[in-house]
Tab-separated table of C-alpha atoms in Angstrom:
chain	number	residue	atom	x	y	z
A	1	MET	CA	192.807	3.014	428.051
A	2	ILE	CA	193.649	1.091	431.083
A	3	ALA	CA	195.474	-1.511	429.439
A	4	GLN	CA	197.459	1.622	427.512
A	5	ALA	CA	198.020	3.091	430.555
A	6	ILE	CA	199.606	-0.263	432.261
A	7	PHE	CA	201.420	-1.575	429.323
A	8	SER	CA	202.915	1.867	428.974
A	9	LEU	CA	204.009	1.722	432.954
A	10	LEU	CA	205.728	-1.405	432.126
A	11	LEU	CA	207.626	-0.584	429.097
A	12	SER	CA	208.665	2.518	430.812
A	13	SER	CA	210.260	0.531	433.177
A	14	VAL	CA	212.165	-1.313	430.580
A	15	LEU	CA	213.315	1.774	429.423
A	16	ILE	CA	214.738	2.716	433.032
A	17	TYR	CA	216.208	-0.636	432.875
A	18	ALA	CA	217.888	0.061	429.778
A	19	TRP	CA	219.419	3.053	430.790
A	20	ALA	CA	220.746	1.895	434.013
A	21	GLU	CA	221.936	-1.387	432.162
A	22	TYR	CA	223.971	0.848	429.780
A	23	ARG	CA	227.321	1.021	431.487
A	24	ARG	CA	227.446	-2.607	432.207
A	25	SER	CA	226.651	-4.086	428.959
A	26	PRO	CA	225.749	-1.753	425.895
A	27	VAL	CA	224.828	-4.457	423.778
A	28	VAL	CA	222.046	-5.737	426.016
A	29	ALA	CA	220.862	-1.985	427.075
A	30	LEU	CA	220.346	-1.079	423.292
A	31	MET	CA	218.366	-3.980	422.499
A	32	SER	CA	215.982	-3.458	425.228
A	33	LEU	CA	215.715	0.043	424.388
A	34	VAL	CA	214.812	-0.649	421.074
A	35	ALA	CA	212.211	-3.286	422.012
A	36	SER	CA	210.656	-1.025	424.669
A	37	LEU	CA	210.212	1.999	421.906
A	38	VAL	CA	208.611	-0.461	419.742
A	39	GLY	CA	206.539	-1.955	422.161
A	40	LEU	CA	205.200	1.651	423.547
A	41	TYR	CA	204.743	2.954	419.897
A	42	PHE	CA	202.568	-0.175	419.299
A	43	VAL	CA	200.719	-0.037	422.625
A	44	TRP	CA	199.366	3.511	421.560
A	45	ILE	CA	198.741	2.901	417.915
A	46	PRO	CA	197.778	-0.598	417.637
A	47	SER	CA	196.110	-0.498	414.273
A	48	HIS	CA	199.706	0.004	413.136
A	49	THR	CA	200.582	-3.785	414.225
A	50	THR	CA	198.403	-5.210	411.699
A	51	ARG	CA	199.742	-3.061	408.949
A	52	VAL	CA	203.303	-3.836	410.108
A	53	ALA	CA	202.583	-7.441	410.524
A	54	GLU	CA	201.079	-7.525	407.017
A	55	PHE	CA	204.039	-5.921	405.654
A	56	ILE	CA	206.694	-8.464	407.033
A	57	GLY	CA	204.621	-11.028	406.323
A	58	ILE	CA	202.653	-12.301	409.525
A	59	GLY	CA	198.785	-12.333	409.293
A	60	ARG	CA	197.858	-10.563	412.470
A	61	GLY	CA	199.223	-7.912	414.602
A	62	ALA	CA	198.771	-10.067	417.950
A	63	ASP	CA	201.018	-12.363	416.637
A	64	LEU	CA	203.605	-10.064	415.770
A	65	ILE	CA	203.209	-8.474	419.212
A	66	MET	CA	203.691	-12.318	420.517
A	67	TYR	CA	206.866	-12.706	418.681
A	68	LEU	CA	208.319	-9.214	419.916
A	69	TRP	CA	207.296	-10.378	423.655
A	70	ILE	CA	209.548	-13.745	422.789
A	71	CYS	CA	212.456	-11.624	421.636
A	72	ILE	CA	212.404	-9.388	424.729
A	73	SER	CA	212.298	-12.690	427.021
A	74	LEU	CA	215.160	-13.979	425.446
A	75	ILE	CA	216.890	-11.029	425.785
A	76	VAL	CA	216.199	-10.732	429.564
A	77	LEU	CA	217.561	-14.511	429.581
A	78	LEU	CA	220.773	-13.416	427.600
A	79	ASN	CA	221.226	-10.676	430.227
A	80	LEU	CA	220.536	-12.931	433.387
A	81	HIS	CA	223.108	-15.291	431.709
A	82	LEU	CA	225.361	-12.634	431.580
A	83	LYS	CA	225.106	-11.461	435.256
A	84	LEU	CA	225.502	-14.963	436.357
A	85	ARG	CA	228.830	-14.944	434.683
A	86	SER	CA	230.114	-11.941	436.586
A	87	GLN	CA	228.698	-13.359	439.903
A	88	HIS	CA	230.548	-16.503	438.880
A	89	GLU	CA	233.723	-14.342	438.692
A	90	VAL	CA	233.601	-12.871	441.961
A	91	ILE	CA	233.228	-16.410	443.583
A	92	THR	CA	236.191	-17.433	441.419
A	93	ALA	CA	238.263	-14.622	443.072
A	94	LEU	CA	236.990	-15.015	446.198
A	95	ALA	CA	238.041	-18.835	446.251
A	96	ARG	CA	241.166	-18.154	445.070
A	97	ALA	CA	242.005	-15.888	447.867
A	98	ILE	CA	241.072	-18.632	450.168
A	99	ALA	CA	243.099	-21.205	448.388
A	100	LEU	CA	246.294	-19.088	448.078
A	101	ALA	CA	245.937	-18.018	451.828
A	102	ASN	CA	245.689	-21.573	452.871
A	103	ALA	CA	248.425	-22.653	450.549
A	104	ASP	CA	251.740	-21.975	452.307
A	105	SER	CA	250.490	-23.187	455.655
A	106	ALA	CA	249.286	-26.299	454.033
A	107	THR	CA	252.624	-27.022	452.311
A	108	GLU	CA	254.878	-26.282	454.749
A	109	GLY	CA	254.651	-29.805	456.253
A	110	ALA	CA	254.835	-31.316	453.143
A	111	ARG	CA	258.119	-29.243	452.190
A	112	LEU	CA	259.789	-30.770	455.155
A	113	ARG	CA	258.732	-34.229	454.355
A	114	ASN	CA	259.928	-33.712	450.985
A	115	THR	CA	263.513	-34.031	451.473
A	116	GLU	CA	264.199	-37.101	448.990
A	117	HIS	CA	263.089	-34.797	446.009
A	118	GLU	CA	265.197	-31.788	447.591
A	119	THR	CA	267.750	-30.492	445.277
A	120	ALA	CA	270.505	-28.089	444.948
A	121	LYS	CA	267.710	-25.465	444.115
A	122	PRO	CA	265.557	-24.416	447.506
A	123	ALA	CA	261.954	-25.117	446.617
A	124	ILE	CA	260.952	-21.603	447.351
A	125	PRO	CA	263.460	-19.463	444.950
A	126	LEU	CA	265.351	-17.400	447.153
A	127	ALA	CA	266.394	-13.791	446.411
A	128	ARG	CA	268.001	-13.594	443.220
A	129	ASP	CA	271.771	-14.020	442.580
A	130	ALA	CA	273.598	-10.955	441.999
A	131	SER	CA	275.333	-12.416	438.758
A	132	TYR	CA	272.059	-13.235	437.028
A	133	LYS	CA	271.027	-11.253	434.125
A	134	GLU	CA	267.410	-10.935	432.786
A	135	PRO	CA	267.019	-12.326	429.246
A	136	ILE	CA	266.448	-9.381	427.100
A	137	SER	CA	262.622	-10.524	426.410
A	138	MET	CA	261.972	-9.714	430.014
A	139	VAL	CA	263.223	-5.914	430.148
A	140	ARG	CA	261.136	-4.706	427.096
A	141	THR	CA	258.873	-3.155	429.398
A	142	PRO	CA	259.274	-2.660	433.317
A	143	ARG	CA	258.930	-5.513	435.517
A	144	PRO	CA	255.399	-6.310	437.084
A	145	PRO	CA	254.914	-5.488	440.686
A	146	PRO	CA	256.216	-8.054	442.897
A	147	TYR	CA	252.974	-9.155	444.234
A	148	SER	CA	253.896	-7.524	447.480
A	149	ALA	CA	249.978	-7.402	448.633
A	150	ARG	CA	250.108	-11.105	448.521
A	151	ARG	CA	253.558	-11.488	450.244
A	152	SER	CA	252.569	-9.762	453.172
A	153	TYR	CA	250.111	-11.823	454.227
A	154	ARG	CA	252.431	-14.836	453.690
A	155	SER	CA	255.320	-13.420	455.803
A	156	LYS	CA	253.222	-12.998	459.014
B	1	MET	CA	273.771	-17.299	432.537
B	2	GLN	CA	271.775	-18.951	435.601
B	3	THR	CA	269.066	-21.506	434.790
B	4	PRO	CA	265.591	-19.347	435.295
B	5	ALA	CA	263.415	-20.557	438.105
B	6	VAL	CA	261.053	-22.840	436.060
B	7	TRP	CA	257.743	-23.341	438.057
B	8	VAL	CA	255.519	-25.974	436.581
B	9	ILE	CA	251.794	-25.564	437.198
B	10	CYS	CA	249.665	-28.518	437.348
B	11	PRO	CA	245.987	-28.301	437.305
B	12	ALA	CA	244.461	-31.521	438.719
B	13	PHE	CA	240.741	-32.519	439.185
B	14	ASN	CA	240.263	-36.170	440.546
B	15	GLU	CA	243.274	-37.205	439.072
B	16	ALA	CA	244.598	-39.307	442.176
B	17	ALA	CA	245.286	-42.115	439.623
B	18	THR	CA	248.198	-40.205	437.403
B	19	ILE	CA	249.265	-37.400	439.698
B	20	ALA	CA	252.096	-38.927	441.886
B	21	ASN	CA	253.820	-40.050	438.673
B	22	VAL	CA	253.194	-36.730	436.692
B	23	VAL	CA	254.683	-34.447	439.801
B	24	ALA	CA	257.313	-37.347	440.862
B	25	ASP	CA	258.713	-36.937	437.036
B	26	LEU	CA	258.741	-33.037	437.199
B	27	ARG	CA	260.461	-33.022	440.784
B	28	ARG	CA	263.131	-35.373	439.135
B	29	ARG	CA	264.056	-32.884	436.627
B	30	ARG	CA	264.524	-30.268	439.443
B	31	TYR	CA	261.399	-28.288	438.655
B	32	ASP	CA	259.268	-26.608	441.375
B	33	VAL	CA	255.906	-27.990	440.845
B	34	VAL	CA	252.686	-26.138	442.380
B	35	VAL	CA	249.659	-28.655	442.023
B	36	VAL	CA	246.399	-26.820	441.905
B	37	ASP	CA	243.862	-29.121	443.122
B	38	ASP	CA	240.606	-27.966	441.664
B	39	GLY	CA	238.141	-29.197	444.253
B	40	SER	CA	238.927	-32.980	443.703
B	41	VAL	CA	237.085	-35.608	446.259
B	42	ASP	CA	239.335	-38.693	445.482
B	43	GLY	CA	242.230	-37.199	447.401
B	44	THR	CA	244.440	-35.866	444.828
B	45	ARG	CA	245.573	-33.284	447.410
B	46	HIS	CA	246.898	-35.549	449.680
B	47	ILE	CA	249.011	-37.356	447.218
B	48	ALA	CA	250.332	-34.221	445.557
B	49	ALA	CA	251.266	-33.069	449.032
B	50	LYS	CA	253.815	-35.533	449.348
B	51	ILE	CA	255.971	-34.689	446.448
B	52	ALA	CA	254.913	-31.497	444.893
B	53	THR	CA	256.774	-28.011	445.771
B	54	ALA	CA	253.054	-26.624	447.013
B	55	VAL	CA	249.436	-27.793	446.567
B	56	ILE	CA	246.944	-25.377	446.305
B	57	THR	CA	243.332	-26.477	446.945
B	58	HIS	CA	240.055	-24.828	445.674
B	59	PRO	CA	237.310	-25.097	448.124
B	60	VAL	CA	235.168	-25.736	445.044
B	61	ASN	CA	235.541	-26.945	441.932
B	62	LEU	CA	235.950	-24.284	439.661
B	63	GLY	CA	237.336	-25.231	436.398
B	64	GLN	CA	240.465	-25.686	434.497
B	65	GLY	CA	240.860	-22.047	433.259
B	66	ALA	CA	240.684	-20.860	437.015
B	67	ALA	CA	243.025	-23.564	438.255
B	68	LEU	CA	245.603	-22.185	435.752
B	69	LYS	CA	245.160	-18.799	436.990
B	70	THR	CA	245.451	-19.735	440.808
B	71	GLY	CA	248.780	-21.573	439.924
B	72	ILE	CA	250.198	-18.739	437.808
B	73	ASP	CA	249.432	-16.408	440.696
B	74	TYR	CA	251.135	-18.413	443.323
B	75	ALA	CA	254.132	-18.946	440.823
B	76	LEU	CA	254.491	-15.322	440.039
B	77	SER	CA	254.258	-14.361	443.852
B	78	HIS	CA	256.850	-16.925	444.386
B	79	ASP	CA	259.506	-15.349	441.786
B	80	ALA	CA	259.129	-17.978	439.237
B	81	GLU	CA	260.922	-16.496	435.993
B	82	ILE	CA	259.248	-19.152	433.729
B	83	LEU	CA	255.914	-20.598	434.112
B	84	VAL	CA	254.931	-24.067	432.575
B	85	THR	CA	251.337	-25.212	432.386
B	86	PHE	CA	251.234	-29.302	432.389
B	87	ASP	CA	248.279	-31.308	432.399
B	88	ALA	CA	247.932	-33.623	435.580
B	89	ASP	CA	246.531	-36.784	433.350
B	90	GLY	CA	249.725	-37.906	432.119
B	91	GLN	CA	249.416	-36.891	428.607
B	92	HIS	CA	252.477	-34.700	428.430
B	93	ARG	CA	256.104	-35.536	428.971
B	94	ALA	CA	258.411	-33.872	431.229
B	95	ASP	CA	261.293	-34.450	428.621
B	96	ASP	CA	259.711	-31.785	426.611
B	97	ILE	CA	259.934	-28.588	428.855
B	98	PRO	CA	263.677	-28.175	428.553
B	99	ARG	CA	262.931	-27.565	424.703
B	100	LEU	CA	259.915	-24.971	425.732
B	101	VAL	CA	262.012	-23.384	428.475
B	102	ARG	CA	264.979	-23.055	425.867
B	103	ALA	CA	262.569	-21.284	423.390
B	104	LEU	CA	261.921	-18.637	425.875
B	105	THR	CA	265.535	-18.152	427.025
B	106	GLU	CA	267.357	-18.624	423.710
B	107	GLN	CA	264.768	-17.258	420.999
B	108	ARG	CA	263.673	-14.616	423.385
B	109	ALA	CA	259.652	-15.496	423.288
B	110	ASP	CA	257.519	-14.739	426.011
B	111	PHE	CA	255.245	-17.741	425.090
B	112	ALA	CA	256.159	-20.935	423.976
B	113	LEU	CA	253.376	-23.276	423.122
B	114	GLY	CA	253.430	-27.098	422.478
B	115	SER	CA	252.115	-28.230	419.323
B	116	ARG	CA	251.290	-32.013	418.707
B	117	ARG	CA	250.898	-31.264	414.900
B	118	ILE	CA	254.601	-30.209	414.494
B	119	GLY	CA	255.781	-32.805	417.215
B	120	HIS	CA	253.962	-36.263	417.709
B	121	SER	CA	250.916	-37.941	419.207
B	122	CYS	CA	250.233	-41.285	420.142
B	123	ASN	CA	247.123	-43.245	419.805
B	124	ILE	CA	244.981	-40.038	418.474
B	125	PRO	CA	241.309	-41.010	417.841
B	126	PHE	CA	240.142	-40.173	414.605
B	127	VAL	CA	237.076	-37.753	416.231
B	128	ARG	CA	239.495	-36.176	418.526
B	129	ARG	CA	241.721	-35.190	415.500
B	130	VAL	CA	238.871	-33.583	413.624
B	131	PHE	CA	237.600	-31.932	416.644
B	132	LEU	CA	241.150	-30.235	417.480
B	133	PHE	CA	241.433	-29.484	413.468
B	134	ALA	CA	237.829	-27.420	413.595
B	135	ALA	CA	239.217	-25.805	417.177
B	136	THR	CA	242.342	-24.719	415.531
B	137	LEU	CA	240.836	-23.188	412.532
B	138	PHE	CA	238.438	-21.376	414.969
B	139	THR	CA	241.468	-19.913	416.904
B	140	VAL	CA	243.267	-19.067	413.892
B	141	ALA	CA	240.491	-17.037	412.140
B	142	THR	CA	239.612	-15.303	415.678
B	143	THR	CA	242.785	-14.506	416.738
B	144	GLY	CA	245.168	-14.274	413.695
B	145	LEU	CA	247.728	-16.107	415.187
B	146	CYS	CA	249.786	-18.552	413.291
B	147	LEU	CA	249.551	-21.956	414.789
B	148	THR	CA	249.516	-25.558	414.412
B	149	ASP	CA	247.765	-26.612	417.953
B	150	THR	CA	245.632	-24.277	419.617
B	151	HIS	CA	244.248	-26.739	422.422
B	152	ASN	CA	247.542	-27.877	423.879
B	153	GLY	CA	247.823	-27.990	427.464
B	154	LEU	CA	251.735	-27.789	427.718
B	155	ARG	CA	252.776	-23.912	427.613
B	156	ALA	CA	255.788	-21.861	429.120
B	157	PHE	CA	255.385	-18.218	429.700
B	158	THR	CA	257.883	-15.453	431.066
B	159	ARG	CA	257.001	-13.663	433.552
B	160	GLN	CA	255.771	-10.976	431.612
B	161	GLY	CA	253.780	-13.277	429.358
B	162	ALA	CA	252.238	-14.746	432.438
B	163	VAL	CA	251.104	-11.307	433.603
B	164	ALA	CA	249.660	-10.506	430.030
B	165	LEU	CA	247.035	-13.425	430.540
B	166	SER	CA	243.546	-12.576	432.217
B	167	LEU	CA	242.192	-15.905	432.296
B	168	ARG	CA	238.851	-15.106	433.038
B	169	GLN	CA	237.213	-17.817	431.388
B	170	ASN	CA	236.978	-20.672	434.284
B	171	ARG	CA	235.943	-23.715	432.085
B	172	MET	CA	237.521	-25.006	428.976
B	173	ALA	CA	237.050	-21.728	426.637
B	174	HIS	CA	240.313	-20.869	428.615
B	175	ALA	CA	242.446	-22.340	426.077
B	176	SER	CA	241.003	-19.881	423.201
B	177	GLU	CA	240.940	-17.170	425.750
B	178	ILE	CA	244.761	-17.734	426.355
B	179	LEU	CA	245.398	-17.468	422.675
B	180	ALA	CA	243.654	-14.108	422.359
B	181	ASP	CA	245.344	-12.555	425.200
B	182	ILE	CA	248.705	-13.464	423.508
B	183	ALA	CA	247.609	-12.061	420.446
B	184	ASN	CA	246.420	-8.835	422.285
B	185	SER	CA	249.763	-8.691	424.119
B	186	GLY	CA	251.772	-8.429	420.733
B	187	LEU	CA	254.736	-10.401	422.509
B	188	ARG	CA	256.740	-13.256	420.764
B	189	TYR	CA	255.368	-16.355	420.594
B	190	LEU	CA	256.543	-19.857	419.407
B	191	GLU	CA	255.407	-23.298	418.903
B	192	VAL	CA	257.658	-25.928	420.129
B	193	PRO	CA	256.900	-29.917	418.970
B	194	VAL	CA	255.821	-31.989	422.325
B	195	THR	CA	254.497	-35.419	422.337
B	196	VAL	CA	251.199	-36.204	423.686
B	197	ASP	CA	250.298	-39.481	425.050
B	198	TYR	CA	246.802	-40.508	424.135
B	199	THR	CA	245.769	-43.434	426.923
B	200	PRO	CA	242.395	-44.433	427.738
B	201	TYR	CA	242.578	-42.369	430.859
B	202	SER	CA	243.550	-39.290	429.677
B	203	LEU	CA	240.886	-39.487	426.598
B	204	ALA	CA	238.033	-40.281	429.286
B	205	LYS	CA	239.070	-36.906	431.346
B	206	GLY	CA	239.643	-35.057	428.327
B	207	GLN	CA	237.049	-32.968	426.281
B	208	ARG	CA	234.259	-34.104	424.435
B	209	ALA	CA	233.306	-32.836	421.238
B	210	SER	CA	230.034	-31.785	422.558
B	211	ASP	CA	232.007	-29.202	424.956
B	212	PHE	CA	232.599	-27.360	421.729
B	213	VAL	CA	229.305	-25.837	421.923
B	214	MET	CA	229.661	-24.638	425.428
B	215	ILE	CA	233.223	-23.018	424.610
B	216	LEU	CA	231.650	-21.038	421.857
B	217	LEU	CA	228.710	-20.068	423.769
B	218	ASP	CA	231.423	-18.672	426.769
B	219	LEU	CA	233.381	-17.092	423.968
B	220	PHE	CA	230.401	-15.128	423.014
B	221	ALA	CA	229.324	-14.242	426.266
B	222	ARG	CA	232.760	-12.766	426.741
B	223	LYS	CA	232.361	-10.590	423.601
B	224	LEU	CA	229.033	-9.067	425.067
B	225	HIS	CA	230.211	-8.454	428.525
B	226	ARG	CA	233.346	-7.089	429.978
């Protein structure tokens, strides 16, 4: 009875985890939901594990449980991997913001030294010529926003 | 029609040996060049800073996909009308860019993708050929785009095309991701023959066949997690 209580508690926490996880990653959440429900079932009716194990061709119920446990671990690993990924996306956004913020001040000097490569066109395109017409491919949908948020810290 | 503002984006990671020639070549053809130094430790940024229009330095190495995205963001914020991606290892030829730009302006496409299969490749090794063929099959099967070369670093986009690219894959899986975004955007794309020069240097820097496993993993993870 003690073991059953402990395992029920653990598996219920997996249930809660699955519920909390659903918005972020439905696939992982559904997999952990199924795993914990199956686990709860076997904790309370252990004799069924042997019957199920025999039915699917595994000798003992304990082996079946061990296999299930391995599956659950793999799911958790996968989920950790996904979390790392999303964290890396945040780091990327951060590093990019730093790089872009530093870009203009760092290249201003280079542009001055750059005169032998300077051409008729200014290095940074200035306000567009009034005579310029957009190619038709560009006017199928409205123009994207002019990145004014970025421009704001450049002009200071 | 006035020539559109063309910005060439050069992602570079430890390319000190080639970056000067690559950028100088592009500058001679009067393109604005933004070099995205992806955390190099060999002074790539100092060499590039002498000749490029702009050099952006990632504080840490993030991967080629991330570098492309940074460069695209920068070029868009500087009113680029046509954005070209160009590898910094010297495998592409600046002469091919006008053809890509013409495909966008005259044939009204939003994406012009370089292809070495309808163009030329010099000294392409057999293993690389098999690997590229497998990658092409995979991409055609998953995106439904009709392409002959899916992993070519030389591409051109219009503004509208560039904005449609999400580029969340930092590492090498970005090549497949770009194509998936092109397929989803529903915008017009074209393939343009280009020449790719395989040198011992570019081969050593390029992808290995074993990277394919990681690319598949990355793409699989992206399907699970949005």
